[in-house]
mmCIF file of C-alpha atoms in Angstrom:
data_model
loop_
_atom_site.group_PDB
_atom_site.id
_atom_site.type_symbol
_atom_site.label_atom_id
_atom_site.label_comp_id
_atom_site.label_asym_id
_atom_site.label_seq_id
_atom_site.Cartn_x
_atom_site.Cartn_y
_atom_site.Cartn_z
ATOM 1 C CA UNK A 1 60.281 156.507 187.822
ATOM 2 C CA UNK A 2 58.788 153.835 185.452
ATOM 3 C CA UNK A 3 55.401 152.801 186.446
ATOM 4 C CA UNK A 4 54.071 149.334 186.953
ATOM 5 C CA UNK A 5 52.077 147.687 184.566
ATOM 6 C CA UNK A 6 49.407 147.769 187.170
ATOM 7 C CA UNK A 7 49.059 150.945 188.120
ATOM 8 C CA UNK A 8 46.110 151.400 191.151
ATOM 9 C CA UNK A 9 43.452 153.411 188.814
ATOM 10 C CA UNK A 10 43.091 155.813 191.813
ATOM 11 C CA UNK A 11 46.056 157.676 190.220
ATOM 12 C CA UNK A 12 44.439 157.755 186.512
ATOM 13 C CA UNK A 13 42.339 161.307 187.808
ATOM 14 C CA UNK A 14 45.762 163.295 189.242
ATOM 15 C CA UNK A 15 47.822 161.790 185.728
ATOM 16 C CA UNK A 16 45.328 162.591 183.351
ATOM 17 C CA UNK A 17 44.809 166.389 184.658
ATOM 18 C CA UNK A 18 46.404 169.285 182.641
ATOM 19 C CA UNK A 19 50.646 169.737 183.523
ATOM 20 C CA UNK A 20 50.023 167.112 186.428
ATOM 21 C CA UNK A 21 53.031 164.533 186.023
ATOM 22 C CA UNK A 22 52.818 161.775 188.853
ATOM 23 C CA UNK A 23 56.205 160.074 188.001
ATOM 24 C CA UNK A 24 57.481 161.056 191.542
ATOM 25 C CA UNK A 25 54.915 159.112 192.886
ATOM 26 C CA UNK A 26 55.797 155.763 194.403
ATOM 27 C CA UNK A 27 54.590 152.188 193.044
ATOM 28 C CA UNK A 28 51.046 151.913 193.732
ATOM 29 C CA UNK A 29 50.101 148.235 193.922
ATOM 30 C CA UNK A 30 46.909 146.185 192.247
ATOM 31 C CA UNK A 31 43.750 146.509 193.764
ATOM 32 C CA UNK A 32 42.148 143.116 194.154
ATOM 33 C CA UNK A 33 38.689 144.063 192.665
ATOM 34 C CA UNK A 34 40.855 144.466 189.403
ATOM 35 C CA UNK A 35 40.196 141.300 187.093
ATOM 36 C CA UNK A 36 43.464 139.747 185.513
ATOM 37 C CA UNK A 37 43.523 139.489 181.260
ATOM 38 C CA UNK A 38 43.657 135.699 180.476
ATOM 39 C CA UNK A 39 46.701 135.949 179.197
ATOM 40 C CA UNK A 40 49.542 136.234 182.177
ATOM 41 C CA UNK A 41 51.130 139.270 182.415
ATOM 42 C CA UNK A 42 54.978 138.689 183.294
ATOM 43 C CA UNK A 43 55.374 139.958 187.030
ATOM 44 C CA UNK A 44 57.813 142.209 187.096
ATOM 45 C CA UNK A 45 56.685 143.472 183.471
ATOM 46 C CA UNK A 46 57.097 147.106 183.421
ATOM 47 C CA UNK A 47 55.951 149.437 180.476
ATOM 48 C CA UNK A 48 58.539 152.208 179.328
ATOM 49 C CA UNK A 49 59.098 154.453 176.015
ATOM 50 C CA UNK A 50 61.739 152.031 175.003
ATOM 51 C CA UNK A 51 58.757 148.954 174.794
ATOM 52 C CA UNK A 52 55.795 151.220 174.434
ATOM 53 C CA UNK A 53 54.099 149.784 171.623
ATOM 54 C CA UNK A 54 53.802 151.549 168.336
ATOM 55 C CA UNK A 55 50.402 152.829 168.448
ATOM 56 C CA UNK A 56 47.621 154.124 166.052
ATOM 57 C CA UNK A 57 43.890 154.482 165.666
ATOM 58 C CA UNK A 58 40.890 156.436 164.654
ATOM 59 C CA UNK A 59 41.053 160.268 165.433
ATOM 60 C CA UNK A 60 38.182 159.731 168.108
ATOM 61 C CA UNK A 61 40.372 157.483 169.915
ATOM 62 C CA UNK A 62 43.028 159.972 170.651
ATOM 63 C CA UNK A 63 42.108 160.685 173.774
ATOM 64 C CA UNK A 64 41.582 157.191 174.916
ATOM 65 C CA UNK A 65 45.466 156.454 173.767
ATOM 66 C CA UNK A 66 46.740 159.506 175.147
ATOM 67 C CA UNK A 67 45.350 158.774 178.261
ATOM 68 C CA UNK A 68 46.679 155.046 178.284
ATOM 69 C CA UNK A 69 49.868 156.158 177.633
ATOM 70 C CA UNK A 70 50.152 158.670 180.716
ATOM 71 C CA UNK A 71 48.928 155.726 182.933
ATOM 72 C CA UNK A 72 51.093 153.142 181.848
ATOM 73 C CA UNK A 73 54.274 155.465 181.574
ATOM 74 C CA UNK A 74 53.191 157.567 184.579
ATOM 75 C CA UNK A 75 53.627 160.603 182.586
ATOM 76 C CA UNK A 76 51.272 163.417 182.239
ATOM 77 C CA UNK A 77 49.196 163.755 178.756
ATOM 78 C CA UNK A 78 50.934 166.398 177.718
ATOM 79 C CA UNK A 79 54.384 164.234 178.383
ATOM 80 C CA UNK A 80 52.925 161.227 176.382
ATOM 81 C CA UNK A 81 51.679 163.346 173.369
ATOM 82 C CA UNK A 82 54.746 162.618 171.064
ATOM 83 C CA UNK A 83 53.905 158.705 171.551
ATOM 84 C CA UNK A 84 50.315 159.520 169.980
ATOM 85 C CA UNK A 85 50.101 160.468 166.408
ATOM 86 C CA UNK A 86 47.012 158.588 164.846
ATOM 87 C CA UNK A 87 46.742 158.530 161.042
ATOM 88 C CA UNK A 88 42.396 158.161 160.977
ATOM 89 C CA UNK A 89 40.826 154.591 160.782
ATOM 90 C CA UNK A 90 41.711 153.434 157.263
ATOM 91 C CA UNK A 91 45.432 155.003 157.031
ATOM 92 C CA UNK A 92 45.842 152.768 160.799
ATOM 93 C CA UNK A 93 44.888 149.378 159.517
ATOM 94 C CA UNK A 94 47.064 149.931 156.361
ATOM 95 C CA UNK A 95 49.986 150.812 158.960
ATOM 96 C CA UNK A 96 49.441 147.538 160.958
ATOM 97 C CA UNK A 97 49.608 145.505 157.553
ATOM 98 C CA UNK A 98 52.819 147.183 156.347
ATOM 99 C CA UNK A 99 54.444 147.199 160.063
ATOM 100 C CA UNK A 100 54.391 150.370 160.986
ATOM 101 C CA UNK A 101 52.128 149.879 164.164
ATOM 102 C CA UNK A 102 51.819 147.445 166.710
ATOM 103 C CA UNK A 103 48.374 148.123 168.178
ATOM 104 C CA UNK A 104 45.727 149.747 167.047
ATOM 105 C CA UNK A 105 42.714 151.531 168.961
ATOM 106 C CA UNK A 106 40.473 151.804 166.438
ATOM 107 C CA UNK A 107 36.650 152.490 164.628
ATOM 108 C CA UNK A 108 35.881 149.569 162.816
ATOM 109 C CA UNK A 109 37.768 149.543 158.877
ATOM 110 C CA UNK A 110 35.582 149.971 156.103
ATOM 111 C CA UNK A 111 35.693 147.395 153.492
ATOM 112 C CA UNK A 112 38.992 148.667 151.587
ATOM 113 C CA UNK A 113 41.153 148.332 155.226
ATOM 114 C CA UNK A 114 40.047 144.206 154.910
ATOM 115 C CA UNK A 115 41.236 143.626 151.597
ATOM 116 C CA UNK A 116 43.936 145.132 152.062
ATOM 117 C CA UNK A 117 44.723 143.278 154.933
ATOM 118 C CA UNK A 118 43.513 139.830 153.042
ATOM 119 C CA UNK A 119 45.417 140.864 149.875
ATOM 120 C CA UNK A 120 48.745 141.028 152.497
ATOM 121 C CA UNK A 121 48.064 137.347 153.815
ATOM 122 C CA UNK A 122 47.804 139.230 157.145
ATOM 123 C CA UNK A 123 45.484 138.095 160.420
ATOM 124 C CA UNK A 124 44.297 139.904 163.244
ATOM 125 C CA UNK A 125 43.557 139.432 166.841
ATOM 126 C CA UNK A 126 40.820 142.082 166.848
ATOM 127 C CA UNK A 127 38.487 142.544 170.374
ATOM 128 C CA UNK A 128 35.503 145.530 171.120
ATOM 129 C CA UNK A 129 37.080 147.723 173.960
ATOM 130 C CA UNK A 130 33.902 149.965 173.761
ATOM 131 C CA UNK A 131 30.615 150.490 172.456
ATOM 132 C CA UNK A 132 29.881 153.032 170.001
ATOM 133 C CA UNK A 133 27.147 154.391 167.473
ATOM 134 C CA UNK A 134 26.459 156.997 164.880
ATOM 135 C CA UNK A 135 24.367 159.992 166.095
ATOM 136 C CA UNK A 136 22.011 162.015 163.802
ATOM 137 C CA UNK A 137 21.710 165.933 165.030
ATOM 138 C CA UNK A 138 20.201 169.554 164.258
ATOM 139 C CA UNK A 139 20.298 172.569 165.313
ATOM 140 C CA UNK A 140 18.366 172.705 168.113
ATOM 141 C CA UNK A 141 15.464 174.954 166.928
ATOM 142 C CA UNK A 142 14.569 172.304 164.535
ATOM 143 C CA UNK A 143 11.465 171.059 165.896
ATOM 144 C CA UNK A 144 12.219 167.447 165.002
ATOM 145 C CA UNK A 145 12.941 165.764 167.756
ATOM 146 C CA UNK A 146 13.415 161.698 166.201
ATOM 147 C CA UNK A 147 13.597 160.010 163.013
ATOM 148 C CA UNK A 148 13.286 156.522 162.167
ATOM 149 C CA UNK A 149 16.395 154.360 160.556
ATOM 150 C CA UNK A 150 14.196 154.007 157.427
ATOM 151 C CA UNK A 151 13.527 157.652 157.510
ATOM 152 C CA UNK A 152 17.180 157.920 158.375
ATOM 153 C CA UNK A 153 18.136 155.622 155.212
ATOM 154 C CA UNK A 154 15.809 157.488 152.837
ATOM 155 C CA UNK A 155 17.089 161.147 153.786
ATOM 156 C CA UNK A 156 20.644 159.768 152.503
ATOM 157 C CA UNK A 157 19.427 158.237 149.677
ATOM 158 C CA UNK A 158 17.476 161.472 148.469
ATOM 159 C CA UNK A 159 13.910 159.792 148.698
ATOM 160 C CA UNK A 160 12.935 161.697 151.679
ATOM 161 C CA UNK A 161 13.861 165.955 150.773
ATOM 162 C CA UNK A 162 11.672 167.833 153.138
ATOM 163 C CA UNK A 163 11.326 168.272 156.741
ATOM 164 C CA UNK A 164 7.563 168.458 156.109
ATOM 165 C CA UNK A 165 7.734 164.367 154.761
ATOM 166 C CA UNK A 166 8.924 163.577 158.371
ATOM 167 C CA UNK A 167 7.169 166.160 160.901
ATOM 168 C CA UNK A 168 9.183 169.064 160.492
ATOM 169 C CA UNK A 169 8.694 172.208 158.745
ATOM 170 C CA UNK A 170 8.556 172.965 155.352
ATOM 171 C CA UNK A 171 11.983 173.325 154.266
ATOM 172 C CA UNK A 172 14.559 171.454 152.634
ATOM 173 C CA UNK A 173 16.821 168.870 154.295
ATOM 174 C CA UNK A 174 20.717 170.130 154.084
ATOM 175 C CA UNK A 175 22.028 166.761 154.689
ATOM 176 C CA UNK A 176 25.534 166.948 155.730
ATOM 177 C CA UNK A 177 27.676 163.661 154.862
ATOM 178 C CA UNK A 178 32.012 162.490 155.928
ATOM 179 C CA UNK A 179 34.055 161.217 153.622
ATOM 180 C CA UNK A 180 34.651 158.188 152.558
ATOM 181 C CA UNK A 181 38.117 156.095 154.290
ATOM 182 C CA UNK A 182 36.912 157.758 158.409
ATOM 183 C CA UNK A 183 35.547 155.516 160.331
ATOM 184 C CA UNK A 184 31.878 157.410 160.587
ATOM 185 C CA UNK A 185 31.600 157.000 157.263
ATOM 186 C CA UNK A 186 32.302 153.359 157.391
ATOM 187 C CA UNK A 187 29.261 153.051 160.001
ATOM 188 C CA UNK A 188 26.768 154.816 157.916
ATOM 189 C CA UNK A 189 27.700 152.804 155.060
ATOM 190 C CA UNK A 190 27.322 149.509 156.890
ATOM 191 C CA UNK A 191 24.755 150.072 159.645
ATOM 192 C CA UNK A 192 22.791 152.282 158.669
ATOM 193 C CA UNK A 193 22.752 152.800 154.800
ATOM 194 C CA UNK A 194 23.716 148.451 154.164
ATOM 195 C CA UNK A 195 22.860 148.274 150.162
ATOM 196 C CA UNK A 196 21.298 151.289 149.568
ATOM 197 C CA UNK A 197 23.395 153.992 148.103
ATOM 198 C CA UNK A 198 24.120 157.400 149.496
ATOM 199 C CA UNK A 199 22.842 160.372 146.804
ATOM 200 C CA UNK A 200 25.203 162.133 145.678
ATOM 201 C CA UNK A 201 25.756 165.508 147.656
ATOM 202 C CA UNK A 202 24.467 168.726 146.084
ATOM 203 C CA UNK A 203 27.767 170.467 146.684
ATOM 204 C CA UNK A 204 31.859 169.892 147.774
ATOM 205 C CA UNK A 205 30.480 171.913 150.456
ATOM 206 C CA UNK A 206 28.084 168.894 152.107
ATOM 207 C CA UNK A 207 30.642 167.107 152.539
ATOM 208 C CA UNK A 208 32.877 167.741 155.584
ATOM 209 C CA UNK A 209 36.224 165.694 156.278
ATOM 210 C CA UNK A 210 36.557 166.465 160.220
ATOM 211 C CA UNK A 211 33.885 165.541 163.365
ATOM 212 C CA UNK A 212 34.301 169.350 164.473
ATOM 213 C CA UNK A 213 33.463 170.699 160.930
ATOM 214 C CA UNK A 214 30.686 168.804 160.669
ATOM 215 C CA UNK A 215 28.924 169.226 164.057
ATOM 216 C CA UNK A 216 30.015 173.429 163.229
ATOM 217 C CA UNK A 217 28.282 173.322 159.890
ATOM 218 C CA UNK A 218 25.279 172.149 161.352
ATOM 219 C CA UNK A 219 25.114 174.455 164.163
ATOM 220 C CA UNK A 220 25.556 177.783 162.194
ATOM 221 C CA UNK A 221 24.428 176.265 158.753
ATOM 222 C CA UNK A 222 22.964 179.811 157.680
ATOM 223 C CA UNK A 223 21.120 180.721 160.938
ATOM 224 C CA UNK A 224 18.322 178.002 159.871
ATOM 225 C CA UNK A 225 17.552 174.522 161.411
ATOM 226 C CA UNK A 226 17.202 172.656 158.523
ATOM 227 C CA UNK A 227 20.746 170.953 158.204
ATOM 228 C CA UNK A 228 21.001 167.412 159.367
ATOM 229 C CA UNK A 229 24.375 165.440 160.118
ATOM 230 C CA UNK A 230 26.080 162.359 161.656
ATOM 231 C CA UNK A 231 29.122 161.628 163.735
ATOM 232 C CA UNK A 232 29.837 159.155 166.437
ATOM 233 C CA UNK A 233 28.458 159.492 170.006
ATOM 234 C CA UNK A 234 32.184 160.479 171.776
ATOM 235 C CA UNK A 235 32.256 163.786 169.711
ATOM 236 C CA UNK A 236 28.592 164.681 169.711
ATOM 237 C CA UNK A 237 28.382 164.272 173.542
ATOM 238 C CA UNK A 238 31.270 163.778 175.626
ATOM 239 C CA UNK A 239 33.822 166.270 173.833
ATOM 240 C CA UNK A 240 30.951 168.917 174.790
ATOM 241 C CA UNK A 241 30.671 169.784 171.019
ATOM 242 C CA UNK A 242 26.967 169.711 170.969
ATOM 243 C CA UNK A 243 25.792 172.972 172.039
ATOM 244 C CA UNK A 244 23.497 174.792 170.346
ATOM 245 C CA UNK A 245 22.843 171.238 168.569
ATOM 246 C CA UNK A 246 19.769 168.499 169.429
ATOM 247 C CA UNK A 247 20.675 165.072 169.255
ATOM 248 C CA UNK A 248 18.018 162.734 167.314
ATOM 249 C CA UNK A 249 16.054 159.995 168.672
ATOM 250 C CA UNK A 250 16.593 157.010 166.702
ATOM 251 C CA UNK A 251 12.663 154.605 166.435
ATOM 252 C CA UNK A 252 12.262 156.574 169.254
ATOM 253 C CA UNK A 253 15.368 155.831 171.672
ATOM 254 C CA UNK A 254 17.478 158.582 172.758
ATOM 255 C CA UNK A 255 21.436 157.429 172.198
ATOM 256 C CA UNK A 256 23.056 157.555 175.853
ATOM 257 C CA UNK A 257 25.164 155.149 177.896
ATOM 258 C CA UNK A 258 23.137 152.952 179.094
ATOM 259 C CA UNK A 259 20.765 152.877 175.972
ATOM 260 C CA UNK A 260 24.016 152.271 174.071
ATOM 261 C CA UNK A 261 25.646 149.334 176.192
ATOM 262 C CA UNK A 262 22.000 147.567 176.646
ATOM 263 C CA UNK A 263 21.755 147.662 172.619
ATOM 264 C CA UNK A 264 18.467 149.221 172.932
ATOM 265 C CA UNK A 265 19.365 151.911 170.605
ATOM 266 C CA UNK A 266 19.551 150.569 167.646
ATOM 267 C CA UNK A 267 22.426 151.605 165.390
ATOM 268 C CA UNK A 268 25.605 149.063 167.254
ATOM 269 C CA UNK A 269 29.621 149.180 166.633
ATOM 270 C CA UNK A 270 32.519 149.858 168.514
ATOM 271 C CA UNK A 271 36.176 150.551 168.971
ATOM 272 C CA UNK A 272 38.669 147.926 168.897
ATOM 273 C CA UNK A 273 41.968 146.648 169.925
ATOM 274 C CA UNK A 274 43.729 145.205 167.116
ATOM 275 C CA UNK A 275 46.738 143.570 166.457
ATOM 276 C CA UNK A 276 48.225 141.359 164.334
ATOM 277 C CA UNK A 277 47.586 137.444 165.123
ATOM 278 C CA UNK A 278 50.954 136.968 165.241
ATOM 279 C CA UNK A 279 51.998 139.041 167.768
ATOM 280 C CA UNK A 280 53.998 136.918 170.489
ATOM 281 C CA UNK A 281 52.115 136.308 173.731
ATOM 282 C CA UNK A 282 53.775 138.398 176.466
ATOM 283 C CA UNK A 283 55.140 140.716 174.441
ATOM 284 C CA UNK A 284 54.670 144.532 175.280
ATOM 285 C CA UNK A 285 51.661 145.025 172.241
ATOM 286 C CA UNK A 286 49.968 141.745 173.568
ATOM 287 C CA UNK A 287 50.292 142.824 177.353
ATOM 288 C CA UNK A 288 48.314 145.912 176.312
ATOM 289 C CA UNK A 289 45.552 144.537 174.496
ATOM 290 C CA UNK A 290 45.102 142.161 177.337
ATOM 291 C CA UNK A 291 44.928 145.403 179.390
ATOM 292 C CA UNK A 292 42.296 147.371 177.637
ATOM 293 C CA UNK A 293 39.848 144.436 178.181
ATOM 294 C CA UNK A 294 40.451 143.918 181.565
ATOM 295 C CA UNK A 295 38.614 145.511 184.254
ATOM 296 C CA UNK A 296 41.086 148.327 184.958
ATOM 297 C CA UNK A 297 41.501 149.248 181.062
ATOM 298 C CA UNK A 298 37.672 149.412 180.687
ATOM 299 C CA UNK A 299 37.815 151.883 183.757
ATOM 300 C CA UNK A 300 39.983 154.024 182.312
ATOM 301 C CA UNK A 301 38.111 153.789 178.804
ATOM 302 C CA UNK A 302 34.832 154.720 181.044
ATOM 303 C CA UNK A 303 36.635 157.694 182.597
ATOM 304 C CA UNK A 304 37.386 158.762 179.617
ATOM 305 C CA UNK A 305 33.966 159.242 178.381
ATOM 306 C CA UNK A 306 33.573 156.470 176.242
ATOM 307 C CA UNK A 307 31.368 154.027 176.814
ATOM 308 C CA UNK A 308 32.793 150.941 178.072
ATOM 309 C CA UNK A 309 31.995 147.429 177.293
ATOM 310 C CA UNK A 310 32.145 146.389 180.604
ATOM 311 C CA UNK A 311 29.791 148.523 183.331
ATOM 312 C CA UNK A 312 32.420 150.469 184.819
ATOM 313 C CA UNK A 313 33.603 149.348 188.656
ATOM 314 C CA UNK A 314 32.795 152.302 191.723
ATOM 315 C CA UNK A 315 35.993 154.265 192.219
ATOM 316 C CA UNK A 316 36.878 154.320 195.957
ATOM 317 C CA UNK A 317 36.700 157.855 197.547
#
């Protein structure tokens, strides 16, 4: 059974648990606290894996599709997993130029995903879906407990090359860094480091290409605290990847939800929805985008651990 385009979120908990498949399930209907997009979604409209759009995205968003594609289909994750195949944040916004995806759900591109895009004559239709940041962490028996962004800036520039310099102990800093074309990179270049240059790293070995390598290496990063890192705030908290690792106060805010959405921490970007500005109202891409940034897309987005851009609404018991 195909499931509405409107599906009652209710049914989001049973479809998104492990080998639960709620296709037998019958129709559910809207719930009227659910706000409409602005753009009309045909009536009768129903998503299936003939009209699915093409999708693609940052690695950190694979959950968040995965989980949009059970609800829409009414399949289980599992069931959906073949629609889901994201190529990391640069590699998707060079797909979406050349036509090989129709949406994106995506970390913001770094400045080589633009020009390509302006170098293809291409637009895009390109909305936040959720709020995100870059997180700075240790091991946790590193008795640092914040830094400031100019501290932050100066570590990764190699001015600052001792704990001591910023109220730790004395010991070198092992400053872990990603590579650059992933979309944490592309934050620390533009919102934290801005014109200043990242040093070059001592070794291959400081740089790590995945969000689990990194957040490992700094865990077990030869039994000592002194190894500092960065990766966004879905991996360091809500994929449960931070024990034995302290997350960083940033000019002394602690990154959280609500410290995130308010803007009071103070390192700002997001994921998006992006597709080309071409893409023909009502058709099945558009009608998804629409979706995400309505009030039952930034539900699911919210269940999903990210944090949503708008405050989440109180599921009925």
């Amino acid at each position: 059974m195909k499931r509405s385009f409107w599906p009652a979120f209710g049914l989001v908990f049973a479809l998104l648990l492990p080998g639960c498949d709620a296709r037998e399930e019958p129709l559910p209907t809207p719930t009227p606290e659910v706000s409409l997009p602005a753009t009309p979604v045909p009536e009768q409209f129903r998503f299936t894996r003939e009209n699915f759009p093409r999708l693609d995205g940052s690695t950190a968003t694979v959950p968040l599709g995965q989980a949009v594609a059970a609800v829409l289909l009414g399949e289980s994750r599992e069931g959906v997993s073949d629609l889901i195949s994201f190529n990391k944040t640069s590699r998707a916004y060079y797909n979406l130029v050349d036509g090989d995806a129709d949406l994106l759900i995506v970390a913001e591109g770094g400045e080589d995903s633009y020009g390509y895009r302006d170098e293809h004559g291409r637009t895009w239709r390109m909305e936040p879906i959720a709020n995100e940041t870059l997180v700075f962490f240790v091991n946790e028996d590193n008795p640092v407990e914040g830094l400031t962004l100019d501290q932050v800036r100066m570590i990764y520039a190699g001015e600052i090359t001792n704990w001591k310099e910023v109220g730790g102990s004395d010991a070198p800093i092992q400053a872990y860094q990603r590579p650059k074309g992933g979309g944490s990179q592309a934050i620390m270049d533009k919102e934290v480091m801005g014109d200043i240059p990242m040093m070059e790293p001592v070794n291959g070995e400081y740089v790590v290409s995945s969000m689990e390598g990194i957040l490992s290496a700094v865990r077990a990063w030869d039994d000592r605290p002194e190894a500092l890192g960065y990766t966004v705030y879905y991996y360091a908290d809500d994929m449960g990847m931070a024990d034995g690792l302290k997350l960083l106060a940033i000019d002394g805010v602690a990154p959280n939800d609500d410290t995130i959405r308010s803007g009071e921490y103070p390192i700002h970007t997001a994921y998006y929805a992006v597709m080309d500005a071409q893409t023909p109202e009502g058709s099945p891409a558009a009608i998804l985008f629409d979706w995400l940034l309505s009030q039952e897309g930034q539900d699911l987005i919210a269940h999903e651990g990210y944090v949503s851009v708008r405050e989440p609404s109180k599921m009925k018991s």
